[in-house]
Tab-separated table of C-alpha atoms in Angstrom:
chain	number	residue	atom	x	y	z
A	1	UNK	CA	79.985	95.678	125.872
A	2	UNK	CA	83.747	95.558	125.206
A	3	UNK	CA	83.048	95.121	121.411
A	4	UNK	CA	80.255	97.994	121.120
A	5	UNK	CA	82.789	100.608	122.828
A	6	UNK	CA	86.039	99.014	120.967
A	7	UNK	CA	84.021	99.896	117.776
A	8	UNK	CA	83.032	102.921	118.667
A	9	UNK	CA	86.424	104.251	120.142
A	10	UNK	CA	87.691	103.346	116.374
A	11	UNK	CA	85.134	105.602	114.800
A	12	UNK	CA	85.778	108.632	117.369
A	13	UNK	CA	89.815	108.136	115.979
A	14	UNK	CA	88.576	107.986	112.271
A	15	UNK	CA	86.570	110.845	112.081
A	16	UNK	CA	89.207	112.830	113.424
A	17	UNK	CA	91.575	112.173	110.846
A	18	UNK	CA	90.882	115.697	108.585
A	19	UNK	CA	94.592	115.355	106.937
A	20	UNK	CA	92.229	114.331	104.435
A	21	UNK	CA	93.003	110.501	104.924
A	22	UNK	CA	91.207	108.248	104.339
A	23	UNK	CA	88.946	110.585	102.597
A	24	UNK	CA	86.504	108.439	100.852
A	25	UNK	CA	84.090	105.853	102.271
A	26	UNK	CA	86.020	102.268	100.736
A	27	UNK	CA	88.898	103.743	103.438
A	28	UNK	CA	86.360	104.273	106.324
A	29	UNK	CA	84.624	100.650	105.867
A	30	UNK	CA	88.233	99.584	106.019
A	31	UNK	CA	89.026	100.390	109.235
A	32	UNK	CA	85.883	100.477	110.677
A	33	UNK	CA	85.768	96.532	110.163
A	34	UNK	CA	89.034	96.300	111.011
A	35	UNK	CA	88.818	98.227	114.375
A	36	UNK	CA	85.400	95.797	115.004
A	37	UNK	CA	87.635	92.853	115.094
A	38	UNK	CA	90.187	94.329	117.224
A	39	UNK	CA	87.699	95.469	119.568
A	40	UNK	CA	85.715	91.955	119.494
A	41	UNK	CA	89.592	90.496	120.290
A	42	UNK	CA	89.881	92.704	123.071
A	43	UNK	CA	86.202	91.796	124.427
A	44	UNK	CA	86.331	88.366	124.467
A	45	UNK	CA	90.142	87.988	125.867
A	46	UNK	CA	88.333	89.013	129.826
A	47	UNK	CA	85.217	85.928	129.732
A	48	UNK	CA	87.820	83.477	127.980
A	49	UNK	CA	90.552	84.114	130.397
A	50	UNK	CA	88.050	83.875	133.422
A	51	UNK	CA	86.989	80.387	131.845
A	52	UNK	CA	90.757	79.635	132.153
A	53	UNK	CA	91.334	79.333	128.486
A	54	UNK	CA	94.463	80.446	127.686
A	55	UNK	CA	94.747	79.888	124.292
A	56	UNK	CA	92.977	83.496	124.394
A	57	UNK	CA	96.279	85.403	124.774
A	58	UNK	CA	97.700	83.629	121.478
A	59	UNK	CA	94.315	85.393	119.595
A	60	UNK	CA	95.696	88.466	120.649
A	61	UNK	CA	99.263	87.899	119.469
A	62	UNK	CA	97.638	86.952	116.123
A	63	UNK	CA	96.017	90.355	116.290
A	64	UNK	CA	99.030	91.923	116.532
A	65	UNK	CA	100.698	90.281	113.366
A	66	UNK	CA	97.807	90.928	111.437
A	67	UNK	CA	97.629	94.970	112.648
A	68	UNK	CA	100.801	95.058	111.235
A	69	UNK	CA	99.720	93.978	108.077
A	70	UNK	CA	97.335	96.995	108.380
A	71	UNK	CA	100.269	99.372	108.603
A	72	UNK	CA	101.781	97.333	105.482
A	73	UNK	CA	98.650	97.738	103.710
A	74	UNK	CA	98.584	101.735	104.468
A	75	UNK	CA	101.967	102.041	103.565
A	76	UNK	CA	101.910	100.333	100.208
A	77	UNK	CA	98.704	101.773	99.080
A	78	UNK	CA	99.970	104.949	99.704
A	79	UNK	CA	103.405	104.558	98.347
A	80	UNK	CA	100.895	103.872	95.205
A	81	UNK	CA	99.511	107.258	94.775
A	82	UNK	CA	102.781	109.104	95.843
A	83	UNK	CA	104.475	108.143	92.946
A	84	UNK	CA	102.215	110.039	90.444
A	85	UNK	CA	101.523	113.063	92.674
A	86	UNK	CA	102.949	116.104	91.501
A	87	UNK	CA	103.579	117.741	95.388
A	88	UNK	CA	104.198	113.950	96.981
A	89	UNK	CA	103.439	113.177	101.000
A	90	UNK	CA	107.173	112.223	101.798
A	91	UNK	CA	108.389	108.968	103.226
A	92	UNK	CA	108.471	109.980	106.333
A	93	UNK	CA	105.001	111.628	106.546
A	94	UNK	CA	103.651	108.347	104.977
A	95	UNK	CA	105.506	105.952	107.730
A	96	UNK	CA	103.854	108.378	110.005
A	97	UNK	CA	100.213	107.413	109.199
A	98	UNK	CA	100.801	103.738	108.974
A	99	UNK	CA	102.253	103.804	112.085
A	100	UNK	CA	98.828	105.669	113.059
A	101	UNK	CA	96.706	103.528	112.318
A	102	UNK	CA	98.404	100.330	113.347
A	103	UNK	CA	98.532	101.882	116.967
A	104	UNK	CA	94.961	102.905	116.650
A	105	UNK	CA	94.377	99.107	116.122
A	106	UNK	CA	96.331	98.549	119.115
A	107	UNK	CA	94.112	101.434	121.176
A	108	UNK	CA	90.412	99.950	120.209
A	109	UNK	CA	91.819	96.528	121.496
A	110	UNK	CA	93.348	98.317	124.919
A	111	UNK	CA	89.787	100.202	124.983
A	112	UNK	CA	87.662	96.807	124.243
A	113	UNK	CA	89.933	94.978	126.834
A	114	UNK	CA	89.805	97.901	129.615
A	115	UNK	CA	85.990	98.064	129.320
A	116	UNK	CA	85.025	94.249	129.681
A	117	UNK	CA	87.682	94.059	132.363
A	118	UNK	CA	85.105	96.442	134.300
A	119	UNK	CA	82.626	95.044	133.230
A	120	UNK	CA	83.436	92.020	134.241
A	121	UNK	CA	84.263	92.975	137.931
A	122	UNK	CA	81.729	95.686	138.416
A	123	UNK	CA	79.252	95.508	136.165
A	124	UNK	CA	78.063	97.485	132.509
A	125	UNK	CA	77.530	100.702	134.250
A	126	UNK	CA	81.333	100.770	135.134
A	127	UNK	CA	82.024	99.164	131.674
A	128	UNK	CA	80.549	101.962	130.199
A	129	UNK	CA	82.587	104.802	132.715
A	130	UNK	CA	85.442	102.969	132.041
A	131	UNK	CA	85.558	102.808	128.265
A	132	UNK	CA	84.449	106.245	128.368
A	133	UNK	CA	87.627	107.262	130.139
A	134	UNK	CA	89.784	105.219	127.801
A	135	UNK	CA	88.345	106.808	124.567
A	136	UNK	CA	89.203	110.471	126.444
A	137	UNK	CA	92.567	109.536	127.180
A	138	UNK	CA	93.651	108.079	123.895
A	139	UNK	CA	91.662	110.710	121.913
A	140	UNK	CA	93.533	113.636	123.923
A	141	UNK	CA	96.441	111.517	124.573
A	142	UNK	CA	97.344	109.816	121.501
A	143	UNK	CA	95.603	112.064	118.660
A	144	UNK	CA	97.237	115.518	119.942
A	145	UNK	CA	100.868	115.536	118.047
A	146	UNK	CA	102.711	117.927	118.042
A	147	UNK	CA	102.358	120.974	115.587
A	148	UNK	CA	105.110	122.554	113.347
A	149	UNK	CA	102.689	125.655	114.948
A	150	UNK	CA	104.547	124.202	118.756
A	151	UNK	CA	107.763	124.371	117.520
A	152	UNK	CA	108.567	127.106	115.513
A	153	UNK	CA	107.190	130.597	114.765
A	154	UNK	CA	105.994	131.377	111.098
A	155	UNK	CA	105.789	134.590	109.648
A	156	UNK	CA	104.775	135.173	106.162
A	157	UNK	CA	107.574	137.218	103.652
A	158	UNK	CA	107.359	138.350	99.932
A	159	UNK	CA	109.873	136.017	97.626
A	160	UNK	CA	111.755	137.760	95.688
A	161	UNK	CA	114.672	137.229	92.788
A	162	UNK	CA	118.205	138.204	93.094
A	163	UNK	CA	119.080	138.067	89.510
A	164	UNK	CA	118.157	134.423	88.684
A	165	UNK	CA	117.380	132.909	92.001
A	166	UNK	CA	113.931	133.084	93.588
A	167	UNK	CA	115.015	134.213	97.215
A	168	UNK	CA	113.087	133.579	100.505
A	169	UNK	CA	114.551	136.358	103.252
A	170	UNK	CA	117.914	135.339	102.706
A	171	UNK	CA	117.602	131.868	101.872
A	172	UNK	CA	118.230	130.304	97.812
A	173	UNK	CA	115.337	128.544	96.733
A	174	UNK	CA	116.454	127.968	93.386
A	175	UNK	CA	117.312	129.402	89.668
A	176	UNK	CA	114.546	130.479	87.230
A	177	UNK	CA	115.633	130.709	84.025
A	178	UNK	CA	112.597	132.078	81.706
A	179	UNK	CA	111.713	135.529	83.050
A	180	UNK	CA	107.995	135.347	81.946
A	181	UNK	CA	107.839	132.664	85.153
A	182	UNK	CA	110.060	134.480	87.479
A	183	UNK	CA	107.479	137.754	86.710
A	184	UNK	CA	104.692	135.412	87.502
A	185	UNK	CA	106.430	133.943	90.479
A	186	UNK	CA	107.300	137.599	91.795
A	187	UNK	CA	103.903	138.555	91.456
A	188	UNK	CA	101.731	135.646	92.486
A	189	UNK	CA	104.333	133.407	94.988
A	190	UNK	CA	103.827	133.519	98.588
A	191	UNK	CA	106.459	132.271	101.165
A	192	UNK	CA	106.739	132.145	104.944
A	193	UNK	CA	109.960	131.851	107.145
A	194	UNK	CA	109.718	129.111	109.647
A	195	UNK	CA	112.196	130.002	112.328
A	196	UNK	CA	112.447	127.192	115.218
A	197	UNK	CA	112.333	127.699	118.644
A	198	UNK	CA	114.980	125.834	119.856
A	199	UNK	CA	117.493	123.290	118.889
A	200	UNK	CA	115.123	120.628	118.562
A	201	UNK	CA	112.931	122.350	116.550
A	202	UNK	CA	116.151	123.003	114.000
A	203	UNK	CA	117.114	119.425	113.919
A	204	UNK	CA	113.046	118.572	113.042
A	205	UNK	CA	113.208	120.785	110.576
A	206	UNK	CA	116.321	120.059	108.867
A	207	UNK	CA	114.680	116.522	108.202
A	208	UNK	CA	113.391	116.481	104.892
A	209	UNK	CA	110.422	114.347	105.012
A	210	UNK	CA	109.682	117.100	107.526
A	211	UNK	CA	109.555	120.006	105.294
A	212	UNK	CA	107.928	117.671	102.780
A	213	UNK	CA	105.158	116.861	105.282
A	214	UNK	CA	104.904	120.910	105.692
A	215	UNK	CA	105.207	121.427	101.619
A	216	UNK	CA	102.276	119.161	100.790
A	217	UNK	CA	99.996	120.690	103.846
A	218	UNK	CA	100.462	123.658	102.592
A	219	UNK	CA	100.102	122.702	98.631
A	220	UNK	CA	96.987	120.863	99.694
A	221	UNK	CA	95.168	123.532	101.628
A	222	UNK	CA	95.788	126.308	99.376
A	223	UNK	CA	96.274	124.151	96.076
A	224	UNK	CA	99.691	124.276	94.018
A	225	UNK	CA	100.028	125.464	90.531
A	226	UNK	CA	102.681	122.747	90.102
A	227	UNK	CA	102.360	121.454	86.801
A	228	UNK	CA	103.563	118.072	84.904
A	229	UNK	CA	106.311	119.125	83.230
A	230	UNK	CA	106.975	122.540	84.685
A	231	UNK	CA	108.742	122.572	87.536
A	232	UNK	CA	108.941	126.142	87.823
A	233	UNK	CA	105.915	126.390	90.039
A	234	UNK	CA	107.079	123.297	92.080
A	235	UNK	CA	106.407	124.127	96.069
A	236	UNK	CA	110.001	123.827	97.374
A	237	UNK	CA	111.144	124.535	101.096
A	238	UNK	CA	114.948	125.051	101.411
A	239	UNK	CA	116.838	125.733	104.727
A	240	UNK	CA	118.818	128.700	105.850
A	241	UNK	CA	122.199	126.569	107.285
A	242	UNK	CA	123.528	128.987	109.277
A	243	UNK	CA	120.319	129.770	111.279
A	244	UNK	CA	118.246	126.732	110.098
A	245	UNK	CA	115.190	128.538	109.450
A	246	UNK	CA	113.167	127.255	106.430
A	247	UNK	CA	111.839	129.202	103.631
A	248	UNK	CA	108.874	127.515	101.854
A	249	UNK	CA	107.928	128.849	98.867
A	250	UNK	CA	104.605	128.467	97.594
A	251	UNK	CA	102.790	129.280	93.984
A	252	UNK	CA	98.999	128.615	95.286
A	253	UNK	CA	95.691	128.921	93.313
A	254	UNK	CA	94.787	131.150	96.427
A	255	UNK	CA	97.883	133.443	97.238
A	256	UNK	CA	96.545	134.107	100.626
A	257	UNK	CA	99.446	134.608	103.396
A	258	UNK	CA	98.061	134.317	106.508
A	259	UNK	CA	96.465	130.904	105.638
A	260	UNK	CA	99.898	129.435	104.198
A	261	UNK	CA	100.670	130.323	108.003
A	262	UNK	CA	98.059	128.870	109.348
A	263	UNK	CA	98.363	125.679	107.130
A	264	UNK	CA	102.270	125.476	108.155
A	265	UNK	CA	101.269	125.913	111.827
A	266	UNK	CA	98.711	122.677	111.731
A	267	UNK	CA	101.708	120.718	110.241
A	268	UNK	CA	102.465	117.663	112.126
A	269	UNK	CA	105.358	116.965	113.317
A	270	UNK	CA	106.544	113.688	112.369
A	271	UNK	CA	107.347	111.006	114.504
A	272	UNK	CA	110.509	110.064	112.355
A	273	UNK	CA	111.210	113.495	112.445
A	274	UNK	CA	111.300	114.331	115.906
A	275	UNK	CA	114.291	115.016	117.729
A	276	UNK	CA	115.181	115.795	121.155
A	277	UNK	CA	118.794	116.402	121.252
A	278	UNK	CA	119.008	118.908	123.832
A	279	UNK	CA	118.052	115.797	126.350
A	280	UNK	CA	121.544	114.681	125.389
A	281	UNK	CA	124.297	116.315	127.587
A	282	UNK	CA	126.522	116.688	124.654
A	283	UNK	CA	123.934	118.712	122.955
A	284	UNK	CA	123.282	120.769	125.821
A	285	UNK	CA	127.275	121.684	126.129
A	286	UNK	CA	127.163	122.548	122.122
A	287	UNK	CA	124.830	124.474	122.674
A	288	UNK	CA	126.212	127.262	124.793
B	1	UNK	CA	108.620	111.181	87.548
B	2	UNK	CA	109.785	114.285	88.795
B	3	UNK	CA	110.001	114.459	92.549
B	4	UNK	CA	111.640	117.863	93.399
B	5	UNK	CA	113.199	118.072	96.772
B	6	UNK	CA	111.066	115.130	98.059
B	7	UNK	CA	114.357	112.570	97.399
B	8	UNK	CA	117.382	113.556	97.160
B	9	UNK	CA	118.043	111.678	93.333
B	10	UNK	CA	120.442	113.184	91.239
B	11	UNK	CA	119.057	115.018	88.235
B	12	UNK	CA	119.735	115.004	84.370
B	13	UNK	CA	121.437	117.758	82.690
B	14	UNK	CA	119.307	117.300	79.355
B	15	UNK	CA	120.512	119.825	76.996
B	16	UNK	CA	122.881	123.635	76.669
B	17	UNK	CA	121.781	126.586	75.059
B	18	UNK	CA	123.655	129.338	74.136
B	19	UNK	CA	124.269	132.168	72.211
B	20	UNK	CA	128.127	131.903	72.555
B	21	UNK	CA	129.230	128.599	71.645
B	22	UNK	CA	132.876	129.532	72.750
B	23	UNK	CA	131.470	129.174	76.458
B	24	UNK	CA	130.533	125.804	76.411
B	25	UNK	CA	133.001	123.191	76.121
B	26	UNK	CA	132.588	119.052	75.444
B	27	UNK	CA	129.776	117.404	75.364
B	28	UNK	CA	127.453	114.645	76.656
B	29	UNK	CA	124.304	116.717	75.947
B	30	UNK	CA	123.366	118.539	72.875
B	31	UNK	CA	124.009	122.146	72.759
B	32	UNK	CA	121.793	124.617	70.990
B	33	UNK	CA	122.882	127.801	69.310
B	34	UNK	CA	120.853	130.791	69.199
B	35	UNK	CA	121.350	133.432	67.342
B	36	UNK	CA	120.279	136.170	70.162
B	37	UNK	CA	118.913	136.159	73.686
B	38	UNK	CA	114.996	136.217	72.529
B	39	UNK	CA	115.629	133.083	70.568
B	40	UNK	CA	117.608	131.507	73.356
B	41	UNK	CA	114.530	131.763	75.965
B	42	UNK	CA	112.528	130.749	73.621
B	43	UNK	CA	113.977	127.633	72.680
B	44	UNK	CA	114.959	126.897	76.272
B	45	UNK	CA	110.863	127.611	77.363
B	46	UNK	CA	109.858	125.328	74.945
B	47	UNK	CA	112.624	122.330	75.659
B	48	UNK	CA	111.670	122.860	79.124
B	49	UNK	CA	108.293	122.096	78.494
B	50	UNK	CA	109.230	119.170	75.904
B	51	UNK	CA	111.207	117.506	78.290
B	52	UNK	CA	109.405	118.212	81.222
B	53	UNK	CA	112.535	120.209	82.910
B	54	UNK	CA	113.392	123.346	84.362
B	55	UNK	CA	115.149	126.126	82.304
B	56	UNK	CA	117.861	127.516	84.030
B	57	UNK	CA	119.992	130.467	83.667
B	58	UNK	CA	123.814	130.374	84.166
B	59	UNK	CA	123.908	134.825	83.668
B	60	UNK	CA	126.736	134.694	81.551
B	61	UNK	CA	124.799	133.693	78.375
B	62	UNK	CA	124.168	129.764	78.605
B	63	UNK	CA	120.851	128.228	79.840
B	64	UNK	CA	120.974	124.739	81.134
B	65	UNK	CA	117.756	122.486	80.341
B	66	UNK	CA	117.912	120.154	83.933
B	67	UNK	CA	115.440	117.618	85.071
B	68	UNK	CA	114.970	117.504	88.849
């Protein structure tokens, strides 16, 4: 019972994973088999602790060791690609997803182990109530981050040059020398201005695996022109340090504003990112 | 490889162009003369693409071929 809902709680958490990872099948049977076993972990803990074997809990500690090595594996294999990608993922962003789907690991076991616990006591009707309820909470819980969308406001504006220097509202992106790219910039680029709400939303932003994250949404939704070897069309995001908006500057294969918006909006916000200093009293005073 | 504003790594200046010599000074890279401004772009356009860099311009005359 706990193994069948374990198993299927993994797959509900997969197939919601559109950021386009892991997009092919090798990456689903990965950690489809790999949520199995942590759900048959969870299952079996309940009937082997009721039989009074205790050597039960150190199977789960193993578990956790080897979900670990999941979030190794992730992290490596993704490490891999970023280093021949022309608009990379950022180290934050990746730390991000390994974290992910260690935790989800750690979820399908919590689901497995919550459902044969009622089953156990009440019976597989309950079993079945209960690991429904568990796979609602973590799904809403746990798979609803945060948004750049929740944290700033984005509003699409028309780059420009000053001279040399491709401009976004007020902020430098950065100097174009040939002018047959800075016409092409002028008249294909699109940019938006990501203003924060608050002071958290400044300090997430000013992280740079932040606007990294937000760079290769938005390069990967409305595809980059970024080149090898010309880094003139290079998606770049640069921050306004007096008000800390960000500009992002984008040369897309489909110069469409509104979705470079919407694409920014749908931006997670990284957990290494993420800051909350107003909670801090000393933040709170500075920022009066 | 080139990882534009993802790390912070310091760059590579790779190479000065110019059309007035008298404005650069030193040297550590090569410097090009050219012998007007069309000749200067295009010599910095095609380094930039050689080298897989970024022409910039300084506005007073002397492009900078830099590697992010």
């Amino acid at each position: 019972m706990g193994l069948g809902i374990g198993t299927i709680s993994r797959i509900v958490l997969l197939k919601n994973d559109y950021r386009n990872y892991p997009g092919y099948p090798h990456g689903y049977v990965t950690h489809i088999s790999l949520g199995f076993i942590a759900a048959a972990l969870g299952a079996v803990a309940v009937p082997a602790l009721v039989e009074k074997e205790y050597t039960a809990v150190t199977f789960l500690a193993l578990a956790a060791q080897q979900f670990r090595e999941i979030r190794n594996m992730e992290r490596e294999s993704l490490k891999k690609i970023e280093n021949i990608s022309l608009v990379p993922r950022g180290e934050g962003y990746i730390e991000g997803i390994a974290r992910v789907f260690e935790s989800r690991n750690y979820l399908v076991m919590a689901t497995a182990l919550g459902t044969s616990i009622a089953t156990y006591l009440a019976g597989w009707i309950y079993g079945l109530i209960a690991g429904s309820i568990i796979i609602a909470i973590s799904y809403s819980f746990f798979m609803k981050g945060k948004v750049v969308g929740d944290i700033a406001e984005v509003v699409p504006v028309k780059p420009y040059f000053k001279n040399t220097l491709l401009m976004v509202e007020d902020i430098v992106i950065m100097n174009v020398g040939l002018p047959e790219s800075r016409e092409k910039i002028e008249k294909e680029g699109i940019a938006v201005l990501i203003k924060p709400k608050d002071d958290n939303a400044r300090a997430t932003l000013h992280d740079p695996s932040q606007r990294q994250a937000i760079i290769h949404t938005g390069a990967t939704l409305l595809g980059t022109k970024a080149e090898i070897g010309e880094q003139e069309w290079t998606p770049l995001a640069r921050k306004n340090i007096d008000t800390g908006e960000i500009g992002f500057f984008l040369l897309a294969n489909e110069p469409d504003k509104m979705a470079l918006v919407e694409a920014v909006n749908r931006t997670p916000v990284l957990e290494s990112a993420k800051r909350n200093i107003l909670s801090t009293k000393v933040s709170r005073y500075a920022a009066d | 490889m080139n990882r534009a504003g993802d790390n912070l790594e310091d760059g590579v200046l790779l190479a000065v162009v110019t059309t007035q010599k008298e404005k650069v000074y030193g040297g550590g890279v090569p410097i090009f003369l050219a012998k007007d401004k069309k000749e200067m772009e295009s010599i910095s356009l095609l380094m930039s693409r050689l080298f897989k860099a970024m022409a910039h311009d300084l506005e007073n005359g002397v492009w900078v071929i830099y590697r992010q």
